[in-house]
Coordinates of N, CA and C in Angstrom, one line a residue:
M280 N 0.8 -1.2 0.0 CA 0.0 0.0 0.0 C 0.9 1.2 0.0
S281 N 0.6 2.2 -0.9 CA 1.3 3.4 -0.9 C 1.1 4.3 0.3
A282 N 2.0 5.2 0.5 CA 1.9 6.1 1.7 C 0.6 6.9 1.5
L283 N 0.3 7.3 0.3 CA -1.0 8.1 0.1 C -2.2 7.3 0.4
A284 N -2.2 6.1 -0.1 CA -3.3 5.2 0.2 C -3.4 4.9 1.7
A285 N -2.3 4.7 2.4 CA -2.3 4.4 3.8 C -2.9 5.5 4.6
V286 N -2.5 6.8 4.3 CA -2.9 7.9 5.1 C -4.4 8.2 4.8
L287 N -4.9 7.9 3.6 CA -6.3 8.0 3.3 C -7.1 7.0 4.0
A288 N -6.6 5.7 4.1 CA -7.3 4.7 4.8 C -7.3 4.9 6.3
A289 N -6.3 5.6 6.8 CA -6.3 5.9 8.2 C -7.1 7.2 8.6
G290 N -7.6 7.8 7.6 CA -8.4 9.1 7.8 C -7.5 10.2 8.2
G291 N -6.2 10.2 7.9 CA -5.3 11.3 8.2 C -4.0 10.8 8.8
G292 N -3.2 11.8 9.3 CA -1.9 11.5 9.8 C -0.8 12.1 9.1
V293 N 0.4 11.7 9.3 CA 1.6 12.3 8.7 C 2.2 11.2 7.8
A294 N 2.5 11.5 6.6 CA 3.1 10.6 5.6 C 4.3 11.2 4.9
H295 N 5.1 10.3 4.4 CA 6.2 10.8 3.6 C 6.2 10.0 2.2
V296 N 6.3 10.8 1.1 CA 6.3 10.2 -0.2 C 7.5 10.7 -1.0
G297 N 7.8 10.0 -2.0 CA 8.9 10.4 -2.9 C 8.4 11.3 -4.0
S298 N 9.1 11.4 -5.1 CA 8.7 12.4 -6.1 C 7.6 11.8 -7.0
R299 N 7.3 10.5 -6.8 CA 6.1 9.9 -7.5 C 5.2 9.4 -6.5
P300 N 3.9 9.6 -6.6 CA 3.2 10.3 -7.7 C 3.5 11.8 -7.7
G301 N 3.3 12.4 -8.8 CA 3.5 13.8 -8.9 C 2.5 14.6 -8.0
L302 N 2.8 15.9 -7.8 CA 2.0 16.7 -7.0 C 0.6 16.8 -7.5
A303 N 0.4 16.9 -8.8 CA -0.9 17.0 -9.3 C -1.8 15.8 -9.1
V304 N -1.1 14.6 -9.2 CA -1.8 13.3 -8.9 C -2.2 13.3 -7.4
I305 N -1.3 13.6 -6.6 CA -1.6 13.6 -5.1 C -2.8 14.5 -4.8
G306 N -2.7 15.7 -5.4 CA -3.8 16.7 -5.1 C -5.1 16.2 -5.7
D307 N -5.1 15.6 -6.9 CA -6.4 15.0 -7.4 C -6.9 13.9 -6.6
R308 N -6.1 13.0 -6.1 CA -6.5 11.9 -5.3 C -7.1 12.4 -4.0
L309 N -6.4 13.3 -3.4 CA -6.9 13.9 -2.1 C -8.3 14.6 -2.3
R310 N -8.3 15.4 -3.3 CA -9.6 16.2 -3.6 C -10.7 15.2 -3.9
T311 N -10.5 14.2 -4.7 CA -11.5 13.2 -5.0 C -12.0 12.5 -3.8
A312 N -11.1 12.3 -2.8 CA -11.5 11.7 -1.5 C -12.2 12.7 -0.6
G313 N -12.3 14.0 -1.0 CA -13.0 14.9 -0.2 C -12.2 15.9 0.7
W314 N -10.9 15.8 0.5 CA -10.0 16.6 1.3 C -9.7 18.0 0.6
R315 N -9.6 19.0 1.5 CA -9.2 20.3 1.0 C -7.6 20.3 1.0
V316 N -7.0 20.6 -0.2 CA -5.6 20.5 -0.3 C -4.9 21.8 -0.2
V317 N -3.9 21.9 0.6 CA -3.1 23.1 0.8 C -1.6 22.6 0.4
V318 N -1.0 23.4 -0.5 CA 0.4 23.0 -0.9 C 1.4 24.0 -0.3
V319 N 2.3 23.6 0.4 CA 3.4 24.4 1.0 C 4.7 24.1 0.3
D320 N 5.4 25.1 -0.2 CA 6.7 24.9 -0.9 C 7.7 24.9 0.2
S321 N 8.3 23.8 0.5 CA 9.3 23.7 1.7 C 10.4 24.8 1.7
P322 N 11.1 25.0 0.6 CA 12.1 26.0 0.6 C 11.6 27.4 0.9
A323 N 10.3 27.7 0.7 CA 9.8 29.0 0.9 C 9.4 29.3 2.3
V324 N 9.3 28.2 3.1 CA 8.8 28.4 4.5 C 10.0 28.1 5.4
T325 N 10.8 29.1 5.6 CA 12.0 28.9 6.4 C 11.9 29.2 7.9
T326 N 10.7 29.8 8.2 CA 10.5 30.2 9.7 C 9.1 29.8 10.0
K327 N 8.8 29.8 11.3 CA 7.4 29.6 11.8 C 6.5 30.7 11.2
E328 N 7.0 31.9 11.2 CA 6.2 33.0 10.7 C 5.8 32.8 9.2
T329 N 6.7 32.4 8.4 CA 6.4 32.3 7.0 C 5.5 31.1 6.8
L330 N 5.7 30.0 7.5 CA 4.8 28.8 7.4 C 3.4 29.2 7.8
I331 N 3.2 29.8 9.0 CA 1.9 30.1 9.5 C 1.2 31.1 8.6
A332 N 1.9 32.1 8.1 CA 1.4 33.1 7.1 C 0.9 32.4 5.9
D333 N 1.7 31.5 5.3 CA 1.3 30.7 4.1 C 0.0 29.9 4.4
L334 N 0.0 29.2 5.5 CA -1.2 28.4 5.8 C -2.4 29.3 6.0
A335 N -2.2 30.4 6.7 CA -3.4 31.3 7.0 C -3.9 31.8 5.7
A336 N -3.1 32.2 4.7 CA -3.5 32.7 3.4 C -4.3 31.6 2.7
Q337 N -3.7 30.4 2.6 CA -4.3 29.3 1.8 C -5.6 28.8 2.5
L338 N -5.7 28.9 3.8 CA -6.9 28.4 4.5 C -7.9 29.5 4.6
D339 N -7.6 30.7 4.1 CA -8.6 31.8 4.2 C -8.9 32.2 5.6
L340 N -7.9 32.2 6.5 CA -8.2 32.5 7.9 C -8.5 34.0 8.0
P341 N -9.3 34.3 9.0 CA -9.7 35.8 9.2 C -8.5 36.7 9.5
D342 N -8.7 38.0 9.3 CA -7.7 38.9 9.7 C -7.3 38.9 11.1
W343 N -8.2 38.5 12.0 CA -7.9 38.5 13.4 C -7.1 37.2 13.9
F344 N -6.8 36.3 12.9 CA -6.1 35.1 13.2 C -4.8 35.5 13.9
G345 N -4.5 34.7 15.0 CA -3.4 35.1 15.9 C -2.0 34.8 15.4
H346 N -1.8 34.1 14.3 CA -0.4 33.8 13.7 C 0.5 33.2 14.7
N347 N 0.0 32.2 15.5 CA 0.9 31.5 16.4 C 0.4 30.0 16.4
W348 N 1.1 29.1 17.0 CA 0.8 27.7 17.0 C -0.6 27.4 17.5
D349 N -0.9 28.0 18.7 CA -2.2 27.7 19.3 C -3.4 28.1 18.4
A350 N -3.2 29.3 17.8 CA -4.3 29.8 16.8 C -4.4 28.8 15.6
L351 N -3.2 28.3 15.2 CA -3.3 27.4 14.0 C -4.0 26.1 14.4
V352 N -3.7 25.6 15.6 CA -4.3 24.4 16.1 C -5.8 24.6 16.1
D353 N -6.3 25.7 16.7 CA -7.7 25.9 16.8 C -8.3 26.0 15.4
S354 N -7.6 26.7 14.4 CA -8.1 26.8 13.1 C -8.2 25.4 12.4
L355 N -7.2 24.6 12.6 CA -7.2 23.3 11.9 C -8.4 22.4 12.5
R356 N -8.7 22.6 13.8 CA -9.8 21.9 14.4 C -11.1 22.3 13.8
E357 N -11.2 23.5 13.4 CA -12.4 24.1 12.8 C -12.6 23.8 11.3
R358 N -11.6 23.3 10.7 CA -11.6 23.1 9.2 C -11.3 21.6 9.0
P359 N -12.4 20.8 9.0 CA -12.2 19.4 8.8 C -11.7 19.0 7.4
M360 N -11.0 17.9 7.4 CA -10.4 17.3 6.2 C -9.5 18.2 5.4
V361 N -8.5 18.8 6.1 CA -7.5 19.6 5.4 C -6.3 18.7 5.2
A362 N -5.8 18.7 4.0 CA -4.5 17.9 3.7 C -3.5 18.9 3.3
I363 N -2.4 19.0 4.1 CA -1.3 19.9 3.8 C -0.2 19.1 3.2
V364 N 0.2 19.4 2.0 CA 1.2 18.7 1.2 C 2.4 19.7 1.2
V365 N 3.5 19.2 1.8 CA 4.8 20.0 1.8 C 5.6 19.5 0.6
D366 N 5.7 20.3 -0.4 CA 6.4 19.9 -1.6 C 7.9 20.3 -1.4
H367 N 8.7 19.5 -2.1 CA 10.2 19.7 -2.0 C 10.7 19.5 -0.6
A368 N 10.1 18.6 0.1 CA 10.6 18.4 1.5 C 12.0 17.8 1.6
S369 N 12.7 18.2 2.5 CA 14.1 17.6 2.7 C 14.0 16.5 3.7
A370 N 15.0 15.7 3.7 CA 15.1 14.5 4.6 C 15.0 15.0 6.1
S371 N 15.4 16.2 6.4 CA 15.3 16.7 7.7 C 14.7 18.1 7.7
P372 N 13.3 18.1 7.9 CA 12.6 19.4 7.8 C 13.1 20.3 9.0
G373 N 13.0 21.6 8.8 CA 13.3 22.5 9.8 C 12.4 22.5 10.9
P374 N 12.7 23.4 11.9 CA 11.9 23.4 13.2 C 10.4 23.7 12.9
A375 N 10.1 24.6 12.0 CA 8.7 24.9 11.8 C 7.9 23.7 11.2
L376 N 8.4 23.1 10.3 CA 7.8 21.9 9.7 C 7.7 20.7 10.7
T377 N 8.7 20.6 11.5 CA 8.8 19.6 12.5 C 7.6 19.8 13.5
M378 N 7.5 21.1 13.9 CA 6.4 21.4 14.8 C 5.0 21.2 14.2
L379 N 4.9 21.5 12.9 CA 3.6 21.3 12.2 C 3.3 19.8 12.2
A380 N 4.3 18.9 12.0 CA 4.2 17.5 12.0 C 3.7 17.0 13.3
R381 N 4.2 17.5 14.4 CA 3.8 17.2 15.8 C 2.3 17.6 16.0
I382 N 2.0 18.8 15.5 CA 0.6 19.2 15.7 C -0.4 18.3 15.0
V383 N 0.0 18.0 13.7 CA -0.9 17.2 12.9 C -1.1 15.8 13.5
A384 N 0.1 15.2 14.0 CA 0.0 13.9 14.6 C -0.8 13.9 15.8
E385 N -0.7 14.9 16.7 CA -1.5 15.0 17.9 C -3.0 15.2 17.6
L386 N -3.3 16.1 16.6 CA -4.7 16.3 16.3 C -5.3 15.0 15.6
H387 N -4.5 14.4 14.8 CA -5.0 13.1 14.2 C -5.3 12.1 15.3
A388 N -4.4 12.0 16.3 CA -4.5 11.0 17.4 C -5.8 11.4 18.2
E389 N -6.2 12.6 18.2 CA -7.4 13.0 18.9 C -8.7 12.8 18.0
G390 N -8.5 12.3 16.8 CA -9.6 12.0 15.9 C -9.9 13.0 14.9
E391 N -9.1 14.1 14.8 CA -9.3 15.1 13.8 C -8.9 14.6 12.4
P392 N -9.7 14.7 11.4 CA -9.3 14.3 10.0 C -8.4 15.4 9.4
L393 N -7.1 15.1 9.5 CA -6.1 16.0 9.0 C -4.9 15.2 8.5
I394 N -4.4 15.7 7.4 CA -3.2 15.0 6.7 C -2.1 16.0 6.6
L395 N -0.9 15.5 6.8 CA 0.3 16.3 6.5 C 1.2 15.3 5.7
M396 N 1.5 15.7 4.5 CA 2.3 14.8 3.6 C 3.5 15.5 3.2
F397 N 4.7 14.9 3.5 CA 6.0 15.5 3.0 C 6.3 14.8 1.7
R398 N 6.4 15.6 0.6 CA 6.7 15.0 -0.7 C 8.2 15.5 -1.1
R399 N 9.0 14.5 -1.1 CA 10.4 14.8 -1.4 C 10.7 14.7 -2.9
G400 N 11.8 15.3 -3.3 CA 12.2 15.2 -4.7 C 11.8 16.3 -5.5
R401 N 12.1 16.2 -6.8 CA 11.8 17.3 -7.7 C 10.3 17.3 -8.1
T402 N 9.9 18.4 -8.7 CA 8.5 18.5 -9.0 C 8.2 17.7 -10.3
I403 N 7.2 16.8 -10.2 CA 6.7 16.1 -11.3 C 5.2 16.4 -11.4
R404 N 4.8 17.0 -12.5 CA 3.4 17.4 -12.7 C 2.8 16.3 -13.4

């Protein structure tokens, strides 16, 4: 079973995939399964602030959103079936992505339908 199939069967969680399937295929499969897909370009999110700002923009969070981890946790709880795909992920993600992985794993363990997928390698459309 592929990492994508496994995370879909589990109803969420954290997964790691290679460069195949391509980003478009991953997005299509997730959307077909009912997930809202958010794509984060790993090299572009070098800090907590840039990661949270990127997620806030893509999730259409309100202007009063707090731009901190607690506010992000609350927002992810309120938006069911969000799949965050980190494209161009490295073997060792930085502290912001590591914290995001912890958050997603904890929320999924609590029963929240949430996916974080690290996609390594070059872009294949």
